[in-house]
């Protein structure tokens, strides 16, 4: 859960997750829809899928016991070099350096290295350079000490506490070179996409559909949407084409959602309909909130839907 998400943001989800799925067997056997609902709001849903795949592998390949060697841990779905090393060292005291962003910053500053920390080759070199330090010491304690040093002392954004650093006398960047280290090459620019969202209401129910099994937000629920920005008439035509028999436009709104590599612009039309085509799943707003795993990109529309429900007499634009 803490991969790419702050611990403070994770705590509530983690406790709820453990209450609902207290054992590895519970996780392995959990229906996909329930798993996604428990994960709802955390984002990066591939983590949930990999977590369950790992639980299933532990049940089928390791007799329900978490493997105690690095190679077997690393082979579990969703576990990379860093996570495998962290588990191996902290849980089993195995001598594997766990190199995250904090540790990269500490080591590159310590050595005054200008290697690009965005490259896997740099991470691999840092792991190799740290390995001799793990002989004859508590591997888990050393890894956690390096992580905490980066998190609390050797801070990013040009704000390290060099005066309070226990490694100051060894650090080749302490005299001021830390301002230039670590070096990280620029990320590719985030691309923009526009999707017109349809909030189709028929009675007290709203239309949902499930996304495909591949790609972004795979297997999650969404409100119907089409690529591009559709005007009012095009939106009504699309709803009619789905067999919804639209009778009025209730509202237009604009939302945005930012993923790691893409930004979605989400113009949305709220449309009153007379038919519920079977191509969609229809559910009341409260049921959507409690049952369906709706990613944040679409869940942000729920407040508007509830406001519309509260104001059933809201002025609408009837279709001639």
PDB file of C-alpha atoms in Angstrom:
ATOM      1  CA  UNK A   1       0.000   0.000   0.000  1.00  0.00           C
ATOM      2  CA  UNK A   2       2.862   2.376   0.718  1.00  0.00           C
ATOM      3  CA  UNK A   3       4.305   2.061  -2.771  1.00  0.00           C
ATOM      4  CA  UNK A   4       3.950   5.610  -4.188  1.00  0.00           C
ATOM      5  CA  UNK A   5       1.588   6.565  -1.327  1.00  0.00           C
ATOM      6  CA  UNK A   6       2.433   8.284   1.976  1.00  0.00           C
ATOM      7  CA  UNK A   7       2.125   6.274   5.186  1.00  0.00           C
ATOM      8  CA  UNK A   8      -0.266   8.797   6.739  1.00  0.00           C
ATOM      9  CA  UNK A   9      -2.625   8.421   3.783  1.00  0.00           C
ATOM     10  CA  UNK A  10      -2.444   4.624   3.991  1.00  0.00           C
ATOM     11  CA  UNK A  11      -3.107   4.014   7.706  1.00  0.00           C
ATOM     12  CA  UNK A  12      -6.897   4.008   7.608  1.00  0.00           C
ATOM     13  CA  UNK A  13      -7.036   1.834   4.499  1.00  0.00           C
ATOM     14  CA  UNK A  14      -4.502  -0.590   5.987  1.00  0.00           C
ATOM     15  CA  UNK A  15      -6.439  -1.092   9.218  1.00  0.00           C
ATOM     16  CA  UNK A  16      -9.727  -1.558   7.368  1.00  0.00           C
ATOM     17  CA  UNK A  17      -8.053  -3.992   4.954  1.00  0.00           C
ATOM     18  CA  UNK A  18      -6.697  -6.125   7.806  1.00  0.00           C
ATOM     19  CA  UNK A  19     -10.049  -6.162   9.576  1.00  0.00           C
ATOM     20  CA  UNK A  20     -11.758  -7.450   6.445  1.00  0.00           C
ATOM     21  CA  UNK A  21      -8.949  -9.764   5.257  1.00  0.00           C
ATOM     22  CA  UNK A  22      -6.975 -10.822   8.353  1.00  0.00           C
ATOM     23  CA  UNK A  23      -5.099 -13.782   6.785  1.00  0.00           C
ATOM     24  CA  UNK A  24      -3.273 -14.593   3.583  1.00  0.00           C
ATOM     25  CA  UNK A  25      -5.924 -17.177   2.767  1.00  0.00           C
ATOM     26  CA  UNK A  26      -8.655 -14.542   3.157  1.00  0.00           C
ATOM     27  CA  UNK A  27      -6.813 -12.298   0.711  1.00  0.00           C
ATOM     28  CA  UNK A  28      -6.200 -15.096  -1.777  1.00  0.00           C
ATOM     29  CA  UNK A  29      -9.882 -16.081  -1.760  1.00  0.00           C
ATOM     30  CA  UNK A  30     -11.320 -12.557  -1.806  1.00  0.00           C
ATOM     31  CA  UNK A  31     -13.635 -11.844  -4.775  1.00  0.00           C
ATOM     32  CA  UNK A  32     -12.111  -9.290  -7.117  1.00  0.00           C
ATOM     33  CA  UNK A  33     -14.974  -6.816  -6.732  1.00  0.00           C
ATOM     34  CA  UNK A  34     -14.670  -6.812  -2.933  1.00  0.00           C
ATOM     35  CA  UNK A  35     -10.891  -6.418  -3.164  1.00  0.00           C
ATOM     36  CA  UNK A  36     -11.229  -3.351  -5.379  1.00  0.00           C
ATOM     37  CA  UNK A  37     -13.845  -1.854  -3.067  1.00  0.00           C
ATOM     38  CA  UNK A  38     -11.514  -2.240  -0.073  1.00  0.00           C
ATOM     39  CA  UNK A  39      -8.773  -0.559  -2.106  1.00  0.00           C
ATOM     40  CA  UNK A  40     -11.014   2.238  -3.385  1.00  0.00           C
ATOM     41  CA  UNK A  41      -9.419   5.658  -2.958  1.00  0.00           C
ATOM     42  CA  UNK A  42      -5.806   4.463  -2.808  1.00  0.00           C
ATOM     43  CA  UNK A  43      -5.305   4.416  -6.557  1.00  0.00           C
ATOM     44  CA  UNK A  44      -2.717   2.349  -8.425  1.00  0.00           C
ATOM     45  CA  UNK A  45      -5.093  -0.623  -8.436  1.00  0.00           C
ATOM     46  CA  UNK A  46      -2.464  -2.878 -10.017  1.00  0.00           C
ATOM     47  CA  UNK A  47      -0.985  -3.028  -6.503  1.00  0.00           C
ATOM     48  CA  UNK A  48      -4.182  -4.671  -5.239  1.00  0.00           C
ATOM     49  CA  UNK A  49      -4.182  -7.165  -8.095  1.00  0.00           C
ATOM     50  CA  UNK A  50      -0.524  -8.040  -7.518  1.00  0.00           C
ATOM     51  CA  UNK A  51      -1.068  -8.315  -3.768  1.00  0.00           C
ATOM     52  CA  UNK A  52      -3.758 -10.913  -4.337  1.00  0.00           C
ATOM     53  CA  UNK A  53      -1.663 -12.745  -6.949  1.00  0.00           C
ATOM     54  CA  UNK A  54       1.161 -12.924  -4.409  1.00  0.00           C
ATOM     55  CA  UNK A  55      -1.221 -14.256  -1.746  1.00  0.00           C
ATOM     56  CA  UNK A  56      -2.417 -16.940  -4.143  1.00  0.00           C
ATOM     57  CA  UNK A  57       1.174 -17.879  -5.022  1.00  0.00           C
ATOM     58  CA  UNK A  58       2.045 -18.181  -1.327  1.00  0.00           C
ATOM     59  CA  UNK A  59      -0.918 -20.516  -0.815  1.00  0.00           C
ATOM     60  CA  UNK A  60      -0.254 -22.679  -3.878  1.00  0.00           C
ATOM     61  CA  UNK A  61       3.560 -22.677  -4.039  1.00  0.00           C
ATOM     62  CA  UNK A  62       4.694 -22.206  -0.436  1.00  0.00           C
ATOM     63  CA  UNK A  63       2.079 -24.046   1.596  1.00  0.00           C
ATOM     64  CA  UNK A  64       0.562 -20.846   2.921  1.00  0.00           C
ATOM     65  CA  UNK A  65       3.814 -19.677   4.543  1.00  0.00           C
ATOM     66  CA  UNK A  66       5.606 -16.545   3.409  1.00  0.00           C
ATOM     67  CA  UNK A  67       8.916 -17.558   1.758  1.00  0.00           C
ATOM     68  CA  UNK A  68      12.036 -16.830   3.791  1.00  0.00           C
ATOM     69  CA  UNK A  69      14.642 -16.507   1.012  1.00  0.00           C
ATOM     70  CA  UNK A  70      15.281 -13.520  -1.248  1.00  0.00           C
ATOM     71  CA  UNK A  71      14.829 -15.300  -4.582  1.00  0.00           C
ATOM     72  CA  UNK A  72      11.403 -16.660  -3.637  1.00  0.00           C
ATOM     73  CA  UNK A  73      10.297 -13.314  -2.226  1.00  0.00           C
ATOM     74  CA  UNK A  74      11.485 -11.504  -5.362  1.00  0.00           C
ATOM     75  CA  UNK A  75       9.561 -13.977  -7.543  1.00  0.00           C
ATOM     76  CA  UNK A  76       6.202 -13.067  -5.988  1.00  0.00           C
ATOM     77  CA  UNK A  77       3.956 -10.911  -8.216  1.00  0.00           C
ATOM     78  CA  UNK A  78       4.320  -7.185  -7.645  1.00  0.00           C
ATOM     79  CA  UNK A  79       7.534  -7.428  -5.623  1.00  0.00           C
ATOM     80  CA  UNK A  80      10.583  -5.705  -7.070  1.00  0.00           C
ATOM     81  CA  UNK A  81      14.171  -5.397  -5.899  1.00  0.00           C
ATOM     82  CA  UNK A  82      13.474  -2.789  -3.211  1.00  0.00           C
ATOM     83  CA  UNK A  83      10.445  -4.483  -1.649  1.00  0.00           C
ATOM     84  CA  UNK A  84      12.121  -7.895  -1.746  1.00  0.00           C
ATOM     85  CA  UNK A  85      15.230  -6.523  -0.030  1.00  0.00           C
ATOM     86  CA  UNK A  86      13.177  -4.694   2.597  1.00  0.00           C
ATOM     87  CA  UNK A  87      11.185  -7.829   3.459  1.00  0.00           C
ATOM     88  CA  UNK A  88      14.220 -10.125   3.368  1.00  0.00           C
ATOM     89  CA  UNK A  89      16.281  -7.879   5.641  1.00  0.00           C
ATOM     90  CA  UNK A  90      13.631  -6.700   8.117  1.00  0.00           C
ATOM     91  CA  UNK A  91      11.672  -9.951   8.435  1.00  0.00           C
ATOM     92  CA  UNK A  92      14.493 -12.482   8.001  1.00  0.00           C
ATOM     93  CA  UNK A  93      17.719 -10.498   8.627  1.00  0.00           C
ATOM     94  CA  UNK A  94      19.085 -11.357   5.187  1.00  0.00           C
ATOM     95  CA  UNK A  95      21.912  -9.078   3.908  1.00  0.00           C
ATOM     96  CA  UNK A  96      20.186  -7.262   1.031  1.00  0.00           C
ATOM     97  CA  UNK A  97      20.308  -3.446   0.694  1.00  0.00           C
ATOM     98  CA  UNK A  98      16.850  -1.894   0.237  1.00  0.00           C
ATOM     99  CA  UNK A  99      17.433   1.057  -2.065  1.00  0.00           C
ATOM    100  CA  UNK A 100      14.546   3.520  -2.225  1.00  0.00           C
ATOM    101  CA  UNK A 101      14.607   7.225  -3.073  1.00  0.00           C
ATOM    102  CA  UNK A 102      15.808   8.177   0.402  1.00  0.00           C
ATOM    103  CA  UNK A 103      18.720   5.752   0.288  1.00  0.00           C
ATOM    104  CA  UNK A 104      19.643   6.835  -3.241  1.00  0.00           C
ATOM    105  CA  UNK A 105      19.860  10.430  -2.035  1.00  0.00           C
ATOM    106  CA  UNK A 106      22.005   9.534   0.995  1.00  0.00           C
ATOM    107  CA  UNK A 107      24.480   7.402  -0.953  1.00  0.00           C
ATOM    108  CA  UNK A 108      24.875   9.651  -3.996  1.00  0.00           C
ATOM    109  CA  UNK A 109      25.487  12.662  -1.736  1.00  0.00           C
ATOM    110  CA  UNK A 110      27.845  10.687   0.472  1.00  0.00           C
ATOM    111  CA  UNK A 111      29.916   9.730  -2.583  1.00  0.00           C
ATOM    112  CA  UNK A 112      29.296  12.978  -4.511  1.00  0.00           C
ATOM    113  CA  UNK A 113      27.959  10.880  -7.365  1.00  0.00           C
ATOM    114  CA  UNK A 114      26.251  12.627 -10.267  1.00  0.00           C
ATOM    115  CA  UNK A 115      24.846   9.385 -11.671  1.00  0.00           C
ATOM    116  CA  UNK A 116      21.248   9.666 -12.847  1.00  0.00           C
ATOM    117  CA  UNK A 117      19.062   8.205 -10.088  1.00  0.00           C
ATOM    118  CA  UNK A 118      16.235   7.746 -12.585  1.00  0.00           C
ATOM    119  CA  UNK A 119      18.219   4.912 -14.184  1.00  0.00           C
ATOM    120  CA  UNK A 120      18.040   1.344 -12.927  1.00  0.00           C
ATOM    121  CA  UNK A 121      21.798   1.031 -13.503  1.00  0.00           C
ATOM    122  CA  UNK A 122      22.365   3.662 -10.794  1.00  0.00           C
ATOM    123  CA  UNK A 123      20.150   1.792  -8.336  1.00  0.00           C
ATOM    124  CA  UNK A 124      22.017  -1.419  -9.116  1.00  0.00           C
ATOM    125  CA  UNK A 125      25.376   0.266  -8.514  1.00  0.00           C
ATOM    126  CA  UNK A 126      24.187   1.689  -5.187  1.00  0.00           C
ATOM    127  CA  UNK A 127      23.032  -1.780  -4.127  1.00  0.00           C
ATOM    128  CA  UNK A 128      26.447  -3.214  -5.023  1.00  0.00           C
ATOM    129  CA  UNK A 129      28.291  -0.455  -3.156  1.00  0.00           C
ATOM    130  CA  UNK A 130      26.236  -1.004   0.003  1.00  0.00           C
ATOM    131  CA  UNK A 131      26.485  -4.792   0.078  1.00  0.00           C
ATOM    132  CA  UNK A 132      29.831  -4.994   1.991  1.00  0.00           C
ATOM    133  CA  UNK A 133      28.340  -2.892   4.810  1.00  0.00           C
ATOM    134  CA  UNK A 134      25.783  -5.608   5.536  1.00  0.00           C
ATOM    135  CA  UNK A 135      28.317  -8.184   6.717  1.00  0.00           C
ATOM    136  CA  UNK A 136      28.057  -8.942  10.417  1.00  0.00           C
ATOM    137  CA  UNK A 137      25.338  -6.393  11.201  1.00  0.00           C
ATOM    138  CA  UNK A 138      21.569  -6.449  11.541  1.00  0.00           C
ATOM    139  CA  UNK A 139      20.484  -6.051   7.936  1.00  0.00           C
ATOM    140  CA  UNK A 140      17.011  -4.824   8.800  1.00  0.00           C
ATOM    141  CA  UNK A 141      18.312  -2.235  11.265  1.00  0.00           C
ATOM    142  CA  UNK A 142      20.871  -0.910   8.765  1.00  0.00           C
ATOM    143  CA  UNK A 143      18.300  -0.626   5.991  1.00  0.00           C
ATOM    144  CA  UNK A 144      15.850   1.182   8.238  1.00  0.00           C
ATOM    145  CA  UNK A 145      18.604   3.493   9.513  1.00  0.00           C
ATOM    146  CA  UNK A 146      19.541   4.503   5.963  1.00  0.00           C
ATOM    147  CA  UNK A 147      15.903   5.071   5.034  1.00  0.00           C
ATOM    148  CA  UNK A 148      15.300   7.189   8.149  1.00  0.00           C
ATOM    149  CA  UNK A 149      18.492   9.164   7.547  1.00  0.00           C
ATOM    150  CA  UNK A 150      17.164  10.110   4.123  1.00  0.00           C
ATOM    151  CA  UNK A 151      13.648  10.786   5.385  1.00  0.00           C
ATOM    152  CA  UNK A 152      14.605  12.905   8.423  1.00  0.00           C
ATOM    153  CA  UNK A 153      18.112  14.338   7.896  1.00  0.00           C
ATOM    154  CA  UNK A 154      19.403  14.119   4.322  1.00  0.00           C
ATOM    155  CA  UNK A 155      16.279  15.797   3.011  1.00  0.00           C
ATOM    156  CA  UNK A 156      15.422  16.567  -0.609  1.00  0.00           C
ATOM    157  CA  UNK A 157      14.591  19.981  -2.057  1.00  0.00           C
ATOM    158  CA  UNK A 158      17.871  21.548  -0.949  1.00  0.00           C
ATOM    159  CA  UNK A 159      17.075  21.295   2.762  1.00  0.00           C
ATOM    160  CA  UNK A 160      19.361  18.674   4.391  1.00  0.00           C
ATOM    161  CA  UNK A 161      20.312  18.972   8.058  1.00  0.00           C
ATOM    162  CA  UNK A 162      24.019  18.467   7.497  1.00  0.00           C
ATOM    163  CA  UNK A 163      24.842  19.699  11.005  1.00  0.00           C
ATOM    164  CA  UNK A 164      22.807  16.893  12.539  1.00  0.00           C
ATOM    165  CA  UNK A 165      23.986  14.146  10.192  1.00  0.00           C
ATOM    166  CA  UNK A 166      26.029  11.307  11.763  1.00  0.00           C
ATOM    167  CA  UNK A 167      27.793  10.776   8.421  1.00  0.00           C
ATOM    168  CA  UNK A 168      28.839  14.406   7.942  1.00  0.00           C
ATOM    169  CA  UNK A 169      32.557  13.698   8.416  1.00  0.00           C
ATOM    170  CA  UNK A 170      32.431  11.096   5.625  1.00  0.00           C
ATOM    171  CA  UNK A 171      30.194  12.995   3.217  1.00  0.00           C
ATOM    172  CA  UNK A 172      31.793  14.424   0.076  1.00  0.00           C
ATOM    173  CA  UNK A 173      28.804  16.713  -0.479  1.00  0.00           C
ATOM    174  CA  UNK A 174      28.535  18.264   2.992  1.00  0.00           C
ATOM    175  CA  UNK A 175      30.458  21.408   1.994  1.00  0.00           C
ATOM    176  CA  UNK A 176      27.659  22.476  -0.346  1.00  0.00           C
ATOM    177  CA  UNK A 177      27.767  20.053  -3.236  1.00  0.00           C
ATOM    178  CA  UNK A 178      24.517  18.558  -1.905  1.00  0.00           C
ATOM    179  CA  UNK A 179      22.709  21.388  -3.718  1.00  0.00           C
ATOM    180  CA  UNK A 180      23.447  19.630  -7.017  1.00  0.00           C
ATOM    181  CA  UNK A 181      22.977  16.023  -5.887  1.00  0.00           C
ATOM    182  CA  UNK A 182      21.203  13.761  -6.529  1.00  0.00           C
ATOM    183  CA  UNK A 183      20.833  14.255 -10.257  1.00  0.00           C
ATOM    184  CA  UNK A 184      17.636  13.020 -11.844  1.00  0.00           C
ATOM    185  CA  UNK A 185      16.813  13.350 -15.519  1.00  0.00           C
ATOM    186  CA  UNK A 186      13.537  15.048 -16.407  1.00  0.00           C
ATOM    187  CA  UNK A 187      10.416  12.921 -16.734  1.00  0.00           C
ATOM    188  CA  UNK A 188       8.500  12.738 -19.960  1.00  0.00           C
ATOM    189  CA  UNK A 189       5.776  15.364 -20.093  1.00  0.00           C
ATOM    190  CA  UNK A 190       2.384  14.137 -18.915  1.00  0.00           C
ATOM    191  CA  UNK A 191       0.036  13.740 -21.866  1.00  0.00           C
ATOM    192  CA  UNK A 192      -3.485  15.157 -21.856  1.00  0.00           C
ATOM    193  CA  UNK A 193      -6.650  13.289 -22.779  1.00  0.00           C
ATOM    194  CA  UNK A 194     -10.273  14.410 -22.859  1.00  0.00           C
ATOM    195  CA  UNK A 195     -13.185  12.077 -22.147  1.00  0.00           C
ATOM    196  CA  UNK A 196     -16.814  13.178 -22.071  1.00  0.00           C
ATOM    197  CA  UNK A 197     -18.553  11.536 -19.108  1.00  0.00           C
ATOM    198  CA  UNK A 198     -22.252  10.633 -19.140  1.00  0.00           C
ATOM    199  CA  UNK A 199     -24.141  10.716 -15.844  1.00  0.00           C
ATOM    200  CA  UNK A 200     -27.274   8.975 -17.084  1.00  0.00           C
ATOM    201  CA  UNK A 201     -30.156   8.949 -14.607  1.00  0.00           C
ATOM    202  CA  UNK A 202     -33.310   6.891 -14.965  1.00  0.00           C
ATOM    203  CA  UNK A 203     -35.574   7.204 -11.941  1.00  0.00           C
ATOM    204  CA  UNK A 204     -33.291   6.876  -8.915  1.00  0.00           C
ATOM    205  CA  UNK A 205     -30.674   4.795 -10.745  1.00  0.00           C
ATOM    206  CA  UNK A 206     -27.490   5.810 -12.553  1.00  0.00           C
ATOM    207  CA  UNK A 207     -25.704   4.021 -15.385  1.00  0.00           C
ATOM    208  CA  UNK A 208     -22.403   2.238 -14.764  1.00  0.00           C
ATOM    209  CA  UNK A 209     -20.223  -0.025 -16.827  1.00  0.00           C
ATOM    210  CA  UNK A 210     -17.127  -2.070 -16.134  1.00  0.00           C
ATOM    211  CA  UNK A 211     -13.807  -1.268 -17.777  1.00  0.00           C
ATOM    212  CA  UNK A 212     -11.873  -3.926 -19.679  1.00  0.00           C
ATOM    213  CA  UNK A 213      -9.330  -6.255 -18.099  1.00  0.00           C
ATOM    214  CA  UNK A 214      -6.318  -4.479 -19.607  1.00  0.00           C
ATOM    215  CA  UNK A 215      -4.954  -0.953 -19.434  1.00  0.00           C
ATOM    216  CA  UNK A 216      -5.536   1.960 -17.082  1.00  0.00           C
ATOM    217  CA  UNK A 217      -8.079   1.271 -14.286  1.00  0.00           C
ATOM    218  CA  UNK A 218      -8.554  -2.272 -15.595  1.00  0.00           C
ATOM    219  CA  UNK A 219     -11.523  -4.142 -14.151  1.00  0.00           C
ATOM    220  CA  UNK A 220     -12.966  -1.149 -12.292  1.00  0.00           C
ATOM    221  CA  UNK A 221     -16.356   0.500 -12.702  1.00  0.00           C
ATOM    222  CA  UNK A 222     -16.902   3.797 -14.473  1.00  0.00           C
ATOM    223  CA  UNK A 223     -19.622   6.082 -15.702  1.00  0.00           C
ATOM    224  CA  UNK A 224     -20.131   5.737 -19.471  1.00  0.00           C
ATOM    225  CA  UNK A 225     -17.771   7.997 -21.376  1.00  0.00           C
ATOM    226  CA  UNK A 226     -16.541   8.695 -24.877  1.00  0.00           C
ATOM    227  CA  UNK A 227     -13.216  10.132 -26.074  1.00  0.00           C
ATOM    228  CA  UNK A 228     -13.126  13.826 -26.928  1.00  0.00           C
ATOM    229  CA  UNK A 229     -15.273  16.787 -25.912  1.00  0.00           C
ATOM    230  CA  UNK A 230     -18.929  16.423 -26.924  1.00  0.00           C
ATOM    231  CA  UNK A 231     -21.370  19.328 -27.046  1.00  0.00           C
ATOM    232  CA  UNK A 232     -24.942  19.044 -25.768  1.00  0.00           C
ATOM    233  CA  UNK A 233     -26.461  17.710 -28.956  1.00  0.00           C
ATOM    234  CA  UNK A 234     -23.681  15.173 -29.505  1.00  0.00           C
ATOM    235  CA  UNK A 235     -24.102  13.985 -25.909  1.00  0.00           C
ATOM    236  CA  UNK A 236     -27.847  13.550 -26.365  1.00  0.00           C
ATOM    237  CA  UNK A 237     -27.292  11.705 -29.627  1.00  0.00           C
ATOM    238  CA  UNK A 238     -24.855   9.337 -27.909  1.00  0.00           C
ATOM    239  CA  UNK A 239     -27.321   8.649 -25.083  1.00  0.00           C
ATOM    240  CA  UNK A 240     -30.057   7.995 -27.622  1.00  0.00           C
ATOM    241  CA  UNK A 241     -27.740   5.662 -29.518  1.00  0.00           C
ATOM    242  CA  UNK A 242     -27.271   3.623 -26.356  1.00  0.00           C
ATOM    243  CA  UNK A 243     -31.056   3.241 -26.096  1.00  0.00           C
ATOM    244  CA  UNK A 244     -31.506   5.458 -23.023  1.00  0.00           C
ATOM    245  CA  UNK A 245     -34.285   7.646 -24.525  1.00  0.00           C
ATOM    246  CA  UNK A 246     -32.930  10.913 -23.069  1.00  0.00           C
ATOM    247  CA  UNK A 247     -35.587  13.442 -22.056  1.00  0.00           C
ATOM    248  CA  UNK A 248     -33.615  16.363 -20.598  1.00  0.00           C
ATOM    249  CA  UNK A 249     -30.186  17.775 -19.856  1.00  0.00           C
ATOM    250  CA  UNK A 250     -29.897  18.453 -16.139  1.00  0.00           C
ATOM    251  CA  UNK A 251     -26.413  19.843 -15.844  1.00  0.00           C
ATOM    252  CA  UNK A 252     -22.991  20.261 -17.423  1.00  0.00           C
ATOM    253  CA  UNK A 253     -19.806  20.193 -15.351  1.00  0.00           C
ATOM    254  CA  UNK A 254     -16.041  19.970 -15.755  1.00  0.00           C
ATOM    255  CA  UNK A 255     -13.637  17.823 -13.740  1.00  0.00           C
ATOM    256  CA  UNK A 256      -9.958  16.939 -13.995  1.00  0.00           C
ATOM    257  CA  UNK A 257      -8.010  13.929 -12.779  1.00  0.00           C
ATOM    258  CA  UNK A 258      -4.236  13.519 -12.823  1.00  0.00           C
ATOM    259  CA  UNK A 259      -2.551  10.135 -13.138  1.00  0.00           C
ATOM    260  CA  UNK A 260       1.214   9.597 -13.097  1.00  0.00           C
ATOM    261  CA  UNK A 261       1.633   9.786 -16.874  1.00  0.00           C
ATOM    262  CA  UNK A 262      -1.636  11.253 -18.124  1.00  0.00           C
ATOM    263  CA  UNK A 263      -4.084  14.002 -17.210  1.00  0.00           C
ATOM    264  CA  UNK A 264      -7.761  13.523 -17.937  1.00  0.00           C
ATOM    265  CA  UNK A 265     -10.038  16.440 -18.721  1.00  0.00           C
ATOM    266  CA  UNK A 266     -13.558  15.243 -17.924  1.00  0.00           C
ATOM    267  CA  UNK A 267     -16.437  17.348 -19.226  1.00  0.00           C
ATOM    268  CA  UNK A 268     -19.668  15.697 -18.079  1.00  0.00           C
ATOM    269  CA  UNK A 269     -23.340  15.810 -18.987  1.00  0.00           C
ATOM    270  CA  UNK A 270     -26.088  14.846 -16.544  1.00  0.00           C
ATOM    271  CA  UNK A 271     -28.942  13.448 -18.629  1.00  0.00           C
ATOM    272  CA  UNK A 272     -32.405  12.330 -17.532  1.00  0.00           C
ATOM    273  CA  UNK A 273     -33.449   9.141 -19.341  1.00  0.00           C
ATOM    274  CA  UNK A 274     -36.574   7.006 -19.744  1.00  0.00           C
ATOM    275  CA  UNK A 275     -34.995   3.638 -20.499  1.00  0.00           C
ATOM    276  CA  UNK A 276     -32.353   1.483 -18.809  1.00  0.00           C
ATOM    277  CA  UNK A 277     -30.526  -0.411 -21.561  1.00  0.00           C
ATOM    278  CA  UNK A 278     -29.058  -3.715 -20.409  1.00  0.00           C
ATOM    279  CA  UNK A 279     -25.631  -2.734 -21.736  1.00  0.00           C
ATOM    280  CA  UNK A 280     -25.218  -0.736 -18.523  1.00  0.00           C
ATOM    281  CA  UNK A 281     -25.545  -1.633 -14.854  1.00  0.00           C
ATOM    282  CA  UNK A 282     -28.035   0.628 -13.078  1.00  0.00           C
ATOM    283  CA  UNK A 283     -27.712   1.459  -9.385  1.00  0.00           C
ATOM    284  CA  UNK A 284     -28.777   4.131  -6.910  1.00  0.00           C
ATOM    285  CA  UNK A 285     -26.117   6.558  -5.708  1.00  0.00           C
ATOM    286  CA  UNK A 286     -25.938   4.987  -2.237  1.00  0.00           C
ATOM    287  CA  UNK A 287     -25.482   1.536  -3.755  1.00  0.00           C
ATOM    288  CA  UNK A 288     -22.714   2.819  -6.005  1.00  0.00           C
ATOM    289  CA  UNK A 289     -20.909   4.243  -2.970  1.00  0.00           C
ATOM    290  CA  UNK A 290     -21.226   1.078  -0.901  1.00  0.00           C
ATOM    291  CA  UNK A 291     -20.886  -1.705  -3.486  1.00  0.00           C
ATOM    292  CA  UNK A 292     -19.097  -0.650  -6.662  1.00  0.00           C
ATOM    293  CA  UNK A 293     -15.351   0.001  -6.912  1.00  0.00           C
ATOM    294  CA  UNK A 294     -15.332   3.403  -8.571  1.00  0.00           C
ATOM    295  CA  UNK A 295     -11.904   4.993  -9.111  1.00  0.00           C
ATOM    296  CA  UNK A 296     -11.331   8.562  -7.962  1.00  0.00           C
ATOM    297  CA  UNK A 297     -11.499   9.930 -11.515  1.00  0.00           C
ATOM    298  CA  UNK A 298     -15.200   9.018 -11.583  1.00  0.00           C
ATOM    299  CA  UNK A 299     -15.990   8.991  -7.863  1.00  0.00           C
ATOM    300  CA  UNK A 300     -15.517  12.767  -7.786  1.00  0.00           C
ATOM    301  CA  UNK A 301     -18.862  13.090  -9.609  1.00  0.00           C
ATOM    302  CA  UNK A 302     -20.771  11.451  -6.757  1.00  0.00           C
ATOM    303  CA  UNK A 303     -21.205  14.672  -4.787  1.00  0.00           C
ATOM    304  CA  UNK A 304     -22.837  16.337  -7.799  1.00  0.00           C
ATOM    305  CA  UNK A 305     -25.146  13.357  -8.239  1.00  0.00           C
ATOM    306  CA  UNK A 306     -26.239  13.604  -4.617  1.00  0.00           C
ATOM    307  CA  UNK A 307     -26.950  17.324  -5.009  1.00  0.00           C
ATOM    308  CA  UNK A 308     -29.115  16.571  -8.022  1.00  0.00           C
ATOM    309  CA  UNK A 309     -30.998  13.950  -6.011  1.00  0.00           C
ATOM    310  CA  UNK A 310     -31.635  16.489  -3.252  1.00  0.00           C
ATOM    311  CA  UNK A 311     -33.069  18.918  -5.772  1.00  0.00           C
ATOM    312  CA  UNK A 312     -35.444  16.795  -7.821  1.00  0.00           C
ATOM    313  CA  UNK A 313     -37.195  19.914  -9.072  1.00  0.00           C
ATOM    314  CA  UNK A 314     -34.015  21.388 -10.492  1.00  0.00           C
ATOM    315  CA  UNK A 315     -34.614  23.314 -13.690  1.00  0.00           C
ATOM    316  CA  UNK A 316     -33.772  21.221 -16.736  1.00  0.00           C
ATOM    317  CA  UNK A 317     -33.598  21.729 -20.459  1.00  0.00           C
ATOM    318  CA  UNK A 318     -36.301  19.540 -22.019  1.00  0.00           C
ATOM    319  CA  UNK A 319     -35.628  17.906 -25.339  1.00  0.00           C
ATOM    320  CA  UNK A 320     -37.960  19.149 -28.046  1.00  0.00           C
TER     321      UNK A 320
END
